[in-house]
PDB file of C-alpha atoms in Angstrom:
ATOM      1  CA  UNK A1297      91.955 100.684 102.360  1.00 41.00           C
ATOM      2  CA  UNK A1298      93.924 101.361 105.202  1.00 45.00           C
ATOM      3  CA  UNK A1299      97.135 100.139 107.073  1.00 44.00           C
ATOM      4  CA  UNK A1300      94.476  98.754 109.528  1.00 58.00           C
ATOM      5  CA  UNK A1301      91.995  97.247 107.171  1.00 86.00           C
ATOM      6  CA  UNK A1302      95.484  95.021 105.940  1.00 87.00           C
ATOM      7  CA  UNK A1303      96.231  94.339 109.656  1.00 85.00           C
ATOM      8  CA  UNK A1304      92.840  93.248 110.171  1.00 84.00           C
ATOM      9  CA  UNK A1305      93.099  90.440 106.930  1.00 83.00           C
ATOM     10  CA  UNK A1306      96.580  89.742 108.310  1.00 81.00           C
ATOM     11  CA  UNK A1307      95.236  88.716 111.451  1.00 82.00           C
ATOM     12  CA  UNK A1308      91.802  87.120 110.429  1.00 81.00           C
ATOM     13  CA  UNK A1309      91.242  83.409 111.312  1.00 81.00           C
ATOM     14  CA  UNK A1310      89.328  83.178 108.504  1.00 80.00           C
ATOM     15  CA  UNK A1311      91.519  83.698 105.720  1.00 74.00           C
ATOM     16  CA  UNK A1312      95.042  82.776 107.423  1.00 74.00           C
ATOM     17  CA  UNK A1313      97.027  82.445 103.998  1.00 86.00           C
ATOM     18  CA  UNK A1314      97.820  86.205 102.098  1.00 87.00           C
ATOM     19  CA  UNK A1315      98.808  85.456  98.241  1.00 90.00           C
ATOM     20  CA  UNK A1316     101.207  88.013  97.111  1.00 92.00           C
ATOM     21  CA  UNK A1317     101.844  88.219  93.722  1.00 92.00           C
ATOM     22  CA  UNK A1318     105.113  87.320  91.652  1.00 85.00           C
ATOM     23  CA  UNK A1319     107.839  89.278  89.793  1.00 90.00           C
ATOM     24  CA  UNK A1320     107.176  92.289  88.165  1.00 93.00           C
ATOM     25  CA  UNK A1321     110.096  92.822  86.348  1.00 92.00           C
ATOM     26  CA  UNK A1322     109.865  89.326  84.820  1.00 93.00           C
ATOM     27  CA  UNK A1323     106.478  89.400  84.035  1.00 95.00           C
ATOM     28  CA  UNK A1324     107.032  92.975  82.285  1.00 96.00           C
ATOM     29  CA  UNK A1325     109.655  91.448  80.260  1.00 93.00           C
ATOM     30  CA  UNK A1326     107.293  88.982  78.964  1.00 94.00           C
ATOM     31  CA  UNK A1327     105.398  91.885  76.564  1.00 96.00           C
ATOM     32  CA  UNK A1328     108.937  92.598  74.827  1.00 94.00           C
ATOM     33  CA  UNK A1329     108.741  96.353  75.416  1.00 97.00           C
ATOM     34  CA  UNK A1330     110.733  98.255  72.965  1.00 97.00           C
ATOM     35  CA  UNK A1331     113.095 101.291  73.856  1.00 97.00           C
ATOM     36  CA  UNK A1332     110.424 103.551  72.620  1.00 98.00           C
ATOM     37  CA  UNK A1333     108.057 102.000  75.438  1.00 98.00           C
ATOM     38  CA  UNK A1334     110.612 103.034  77.930  1.00 98.00           C
ATOM     39  CA  UNK A1335     110.797 106.705  76.521  1.00 97.00           C
ATOM     40  CA  UNK A1336     113.988 105.812  74.584  1.00 97.00           C
ATOM     41  CA  UNK A1337     117.228 104.179  74.718  1.00 97.00           C
ATOM     42  CA  UNK A1338     118.707 106.091  77.626  1.00 97.00           C
ATOM     43  CA  UNK A1339     115.587 105.065  79.655  1.00 98.00           C
ATOM     44  CA  UNK A1340     115.521 101.216  78.463  1.00 96.00           C
ATOM     45  CA  UNK A1341     115.408  98.673  81.331  1.00 95.00           C
ATOM     46  CA  UNK A1342     114.105 101.301  83.496  1.00 97.00           C
ATOM     47  CA  UNK A1343     110.760  99.062  84.623  1.00 98.00           C
ATOM     48  CA  UNK A1344     109.989 101.780  87.272  1.00 98.00           C
ATOM     49  CA  UNK A1345     110.186 104.647  84.603  1.00 98.00           C
ATOM     50  CA  UNK A1346     107.290 102.737  82.373  1.00 98.00           C
ATOM     51  CA  UNK A1347     104.430 104.129  85.141  1.00 98.00           C
ATOM     52  CA  UNK A1348     105.303 107.643  83.321  1.00 98.00           C
ATOM     53  CA  UNK A1349     105.791 105.880  79.538  1.00 98.00           C
ATOM     54  CA  UNK A1350     103.518 102.785  79.119  1.00 98.00           C
ATOM     55  CA  UNK A1351     101.643 102.703  82.469  1.00 98.00           C
ATOM     56  CA  UNK A1352      99.364 100.005  80.702  1.00 98.00           C
ATOM     57  CA  UNK A1353     102.036  97.573  80.563  1.00 98.00           C
ATOM     58  CA  UNK A1354     102.033  97.676  84.445  1.00 98.00           C
ATOM     59  CA  UNK A1355      98.582  97.836  84.702  1.00 98.00           C
ATOM     60  CA  UNK A1356      98.480  94.127  82.636  1.00 98.00           C
ATOM     61  CA  UNK A1357     100.891  92.605  85.309  1.00 98.00           C
ATOM     62  CA  UNK A1358      98.719  94.041  87.904  1.00 98.00           C
ATOM     63  CA  UNK A1359      95.447  92.471  86.287  1.00 98.00           C
ATOM     64  CA  UNK A1360      97.384  89.053  85.742  1.00 97.00           C
ATOM     65  CA  UNK A1361      98.362  88.717  89.174  1.00 98.00           C
ATOM     66  CA  UNK A1362      94.907  89.761  90.816  1.00 98.00           C
ATOM     67  CA  UNK A1363      93.248  87.492  88.408  1.00 97.00           C
ATOM     68  CA  UNK A1364      95.547  84.666  89.264  1.00 97.00           C
ATOM     69  CA  UNK A1365      94.160  85.156  92.945  1.00 96.00           C
ATOM     70  CA  UNK A1366      97.047  87.677  94.486  1.00 97.00           C
ATOM     71  CA  UNK A1367      95.369  89.189  97.752  1.00 96.00           C
ATOM     72  CA  UNK A1368      98.594  91.659  97.713  1.00 97.00           C
ATOM     73  CA  UNK A1369     100.072  93.580  94.649  1.00 98.00           C
ATOM     74  CA  UNK A1370     103.595  95.163  94.614  1.00 98.00           C
ATOM     75  CA  UNK A1371     104.411  98.763  93.302  1.00 98.00           C
ATOM     76  CA  UNK A1372     106.003  99.146  89.951  1.00 98.00           C
ATOM     77  CA  UNK A1373     109.145 100.198  92.290  1.00 98.00           C
ATOM     78  CA  UNK A1374     111.805  97.897  93.445  1.00 97.00           C
ATOM     79  CA  UNK A1375     114.425  99.961  91.669  1.00 97.00           C
ATOM     80  CA  UNK A1376     112.776 103.625  92.032  1.00 98.00           C
ATOM     81  CA  UNK A1377     114.908 104.918  94.810  1.00 98.00           C
ATOM     82  CA  UNK A1378     117.163 108.426  94.056  1.00 98.00           C
ATOM     83  CA  UNK A1379     119.829 106.188  94.248  1.00 96.00           C
ATOM     84  CA  UNK A1380     118.809 103.838  91.408  1.00 97.00           C
ATOM     85  CA  UNK A1381     117.214 106.285  88.766  1.00 98.00           C
ATOM     86  CA  UNK A1382     120.139 108.533  89.085  1.00 98.00           C
ATOM     87  CA  UNK A1383     121.609 105.933  86.650  1.00 97.00           C
ATOM     88  CA  UNK A1384     119.128 107.142  84.145  1.00 98.00           C
ATOM     89  CA  UNK A1385     119.197 110.774  85.057  1.00 98.00           C
ATOM     90  CA  UNK A1386     115.732 110.245  86.833  1.00 98.00           C
ATOM     91  CA  UNK A1387     116.816 111.315  89.960  1.00 98.00           C
ATOM     92  CA  UNK A1388     114.641 113.956  90.229  1.00 98.00           C
ATOM     93  CA  UNK A1389     111.628 112.343  89.758  1.00 98.00           C
ATOM     94  CA  UNK A1390     111.827 109.540  92.629  1.00 98.00           C
ATOM     95  CA  UNK A1391     108.943 110.689  94.554  1.00 99.00           C
ATOM     96  CA  UNK A1392     106.361 111.162  91.969  1.00 99.00           C
ATOM     97  CA  UNK A1393     107.152 108.116  90.226  1.00 99.00           C
ATOM     98  CA  UNK A1394     106.603 106.168  93.119  1.00 99.00           C
ATOM     99  CA  UNK A1395     103.909 107.901  93.573  1.00 99.00           C
ATOM    100  CA  UNK A1396     102.226 107.402  90.559  1.00 99.00           C
ATOM    101  CA  UNK A1397     103.194 104.075  90.751  1.00 99.00           C
ATOM    102  CA  UNK A1398     101.481 103.443  93.945  1.00 99.00           C
ATOM    103  CA  UNK A1399      98.263 105.517  92.668  1.00 99.00           C
ATOM    104  CA  UNK A1400      98.420 103.056  89.423  1.00 99.00           C
ATOM    105  CA  UNK A1401      98.570  99.836  91.840  1.00 99.00           C
ATOM    106  CA  UNK A1402      95.529 101.301  93.662  1.00 98.00           C
ATOM    107  CA  UNK A1403      93.238 101.830  91.017  1.00 98.00           C
ATOM    108  CA  UNK A1404      93.738  98.417  89.534  1.00 99.00           C
ATOM    109  CA  UNK A1405      93.487  96.912  93.109  1.00 98.00           C
ATOM    110  CA  UNK A1406      90.117  98.489  93.118  1.00 98.00           C
ATOM    111  CA  UNK A1407      88.922  97.120  90.641  1.00 98.00           C
ATOM    112  CA  UNK A1408      89.167  93.709  91.901  1.00 98.00           C
ATOM    113  CA  UNK A1409      88.436  94.371  95.675  1.00 95.00           C
ATOM    114  CA  UNK A1410      85.425  92.606  97.234  1.00 93.00           C
ATOM    115  CA  UNK A1411      84.135  92.567 100.937  1.00 89.00           C
ATOM    116  CA  UNK A1412      84.982  88.674 100.777  1.00 88.00           C
ATOM    117  CA  UNK A1413      88.372  89.242  98.966  1.00 91.00           C
ATOM    118  CA  UNK A1414      89.983  92.764  99.586  1.00 93.00           C
ATOM    119  CA  UNK A1415      93.209  93.757  97.554  1.00 96.00           C
ATOM    120  CA  UNK A1416      95.816  95.575  98.991  1.00 96.00           C
ATOM    121  CA  UNK A1417      98.969  97.342  97.693  1.00 98.00           C
ATOM    122  CA  UNK A1418     102.416  97.029  99.030  1.00 98.00           C
ATOM    123  CA  UNK A1419     105.077  99.514  98.034  1.00 98.00           C
ATOM    124  CA  UNK A1420     107.910  97.938  97.001  1.00 98.00           C
ATOM    125  CA  UNK A1421     111.473  99.181  97.932  1.00 98.00           C
ATOM    126  CA  UNK A1422     114.582  97.013  96.326  1.00 96.00           C
ATOM    127  CA  UNK A1423     118.012  97.377  97.797  1.00 93.00           C
ATOM    128  CA  UNK A1424     119.579  99.911  95.274  1.00 93.00           C
ATOM    129  CA  UNK A1425     122.454  99.179  93.187  1.00 92.00           C
ATOM    130  CA  UNK A1426     124.987 100.366  96.126  1.00 93.00           C
ATOM    131  CA  UNK A1427     126.487  98.790  99.098  1.00 91.00           C
ATOM    132  CA  UNK A1428     127.086 101.121 101.996  1.00 91.00           C
ATOM    133  CA  UNK A1429     129.108  98.457 103.922  1.00 90.00           C
ATOM    134  CA  UNK A1430     131.735  98.421 100.852  1.00 93.00           C
ATOM    135  CA  UNK A1431     131.991 102.431 100.824  1.00 92.00           C
ATOM    136  CA  UNK A1432     129.616 102.787  97.602  1.00 93.00           C
ATOM    137  CA  UNK A1433     127.385 105.247  99.304  1.00 95.00           C
ATOM    138  CA  UNK A1434     127.129 106.689 102.787  1.00 95.00           C
ATOM    139  CA  UNK A1435     124.545 105.849 104.729  1.00 96.00           C
ATOM    140  CA  UNK A1436     122.784 109.085 105.638  1.00 97.00           C
ATOM    141  CA  UNK A1437     122.386 109.177 101.525  1.00 96.00           C
ATOM    142  CA  UNK A1438     120.719 105.963 101.380  1.00 96.00           C
ATOM    143  CA  UNK A1439     118.770 106.709 103.886  1.00 97.00           C
ATOM    144  CA  UNK A1440     117.382 109.857 102.244  1.00 98.00           C
ATOM    145  CA  UNK A1441     116.969 108.376  99.084  1.00 97.00           C
ATOM    146  CA  UNK A1442     114.648 105.574 101.097  1.00 98.00           C
ATOM    147  CA  UNK A1443     112.877 108.124 102.828  1.00 98.00           C
ATOM    148  CA  UNK A1444     111.669 109.974  99.690  1.00 98.00           C
ATOM    149  CA  UNK A1445     110.922 106.848  98.127  1.00 99.00           C
ATOM    150  CA  UNK A1446     108.974 105.700 101.188  1.00 99.00           C
ATOM    151  CA  UNK A1447     107.321 109.572 100.891  1.00 99.00           C
ATOM    152  CA  UNK A1448     106.035 108.687  97.279  1.00 99.00           C
ATOM    153  CA  UNK A1449     104.467 105.146  97.831  1.00 99.00           C
ATOM    154  CA  UNK A1450     103.242 106.569 101.243  1.00 98.00           C
ATOM    155  CA  UNK A1451     101.321 109.641  99.408  1.00 99.00           C
ATOM    156  CA  UNK A1452     100.590 107.072  96.645  1.00 99.00           C
ATOM    157  CA  UNK A1453      98.070 105.255  98.871  1.00 98.00           C
ATOM    158  CA  UNK A1454     100.015 101.836  99.539  1.00 98.00           C
ATOM    159  CA  UNK A1455      98.937  99.716 102.403  1.00 96.00           C
ATOM    160  CA  UNK A1456     101.832  97.891 103.600  1.00 96.00           C
ATOM    161  CA  UNK A1457     105.792  98.463 102.342  1.00 98.00           C
ATOM    162  CA  UNK A1458     107.848  95.577 101.517  1.00 97.00           C
ATOM    163  CA  UNK A1459     111.646  95.986 101.739  1.00 97.00           C
ATOM    164  CA  UNK A1460     112.693  93.577  99.291  1.00 94.00           C
ATOM    165  CA  UNK A1461     116.148  91.223  98.797  1.00 91.00           C
ATOM    166  CA  UNK A1462     118.692  93.158 100.463  1.00 88.00           C
ATOM    167  CA  UNK A1463     121.790  91.900 101.008  1.00 88.00           C
ATOM    168  CA  UNK A1464     123.353  94.380 102.990  1.00 92.00           C
ATOM    169  CA  UNK A1465     122.381  95.134 106.717  1.00 93.00           C
ATOM    170  CA  UNK A1466     122.718  98.789 106.402  1.00 94.00           C
ATOM    171  CA  UNK A1467     120.501  98.738 103.431  1.00 94.00           C
ATOM    172  CA  UNK A1468     117.649  97.213 105.240  1.00 95.00           C
ATOM    173  CA  UNK A1469     118.342  99.624 108.194  1.00 96.00           C
ATOM    174  CA  UNK A1470     118.291 102.401 105.706  1.00 96.00           C
ATOM    175  CA  UNK A1471     114.902 101.530 104.022  1.00 96.00           C
ATOM    176  CA  UNK A1472     113.149 100.880 107.741  1.00 97.00           C
ATOM    177  CA  UNK A1473     114.474 104.468 108.995  1.00 97.00           C
ATOM    178  CA  UNK A1474     113.401 105.806 105.617  1.00 96.00           C
ATOM    179  CA  UNK A1475     109.886 104.652 106.194  1.00 97.00           C
TER     180      UNK A1475
END
């Protein structure tokens, strides 16, 4: 599946509505994951690290959304920019975690793909925990973090990117320029 096939689906008059999945983090919380599932107490709450430590938990969420009828599932990468991962001493794994998350989502989506109902994967890019307009981080550092995240998602095979819940216009600009 390429971006072109997603664009074809997007413009299809036969199926004008595209259904995206729901909240990855909230869905993971319903699994009552332990510190051990996250790889230790130092990583507890880092949902993005689960693609490394407990990928079956992420796969379960993807399957549930696809079985509910989602056309597009989002990668488990909302907070997988190096800027956020640094808070867990995982900044150096940003590229690989994003790539793994994309590959995992693509594998699950492929199992549900049919010509009549193609399934796609969106690379999720969240706002980070820093606001450049408030001086928490400089713009170039933020853009570089998003660029690394986008490379991992792209190399993992996402069909599209989704920049989510940004409150700061500079975050959005950095994410879009990073892509």
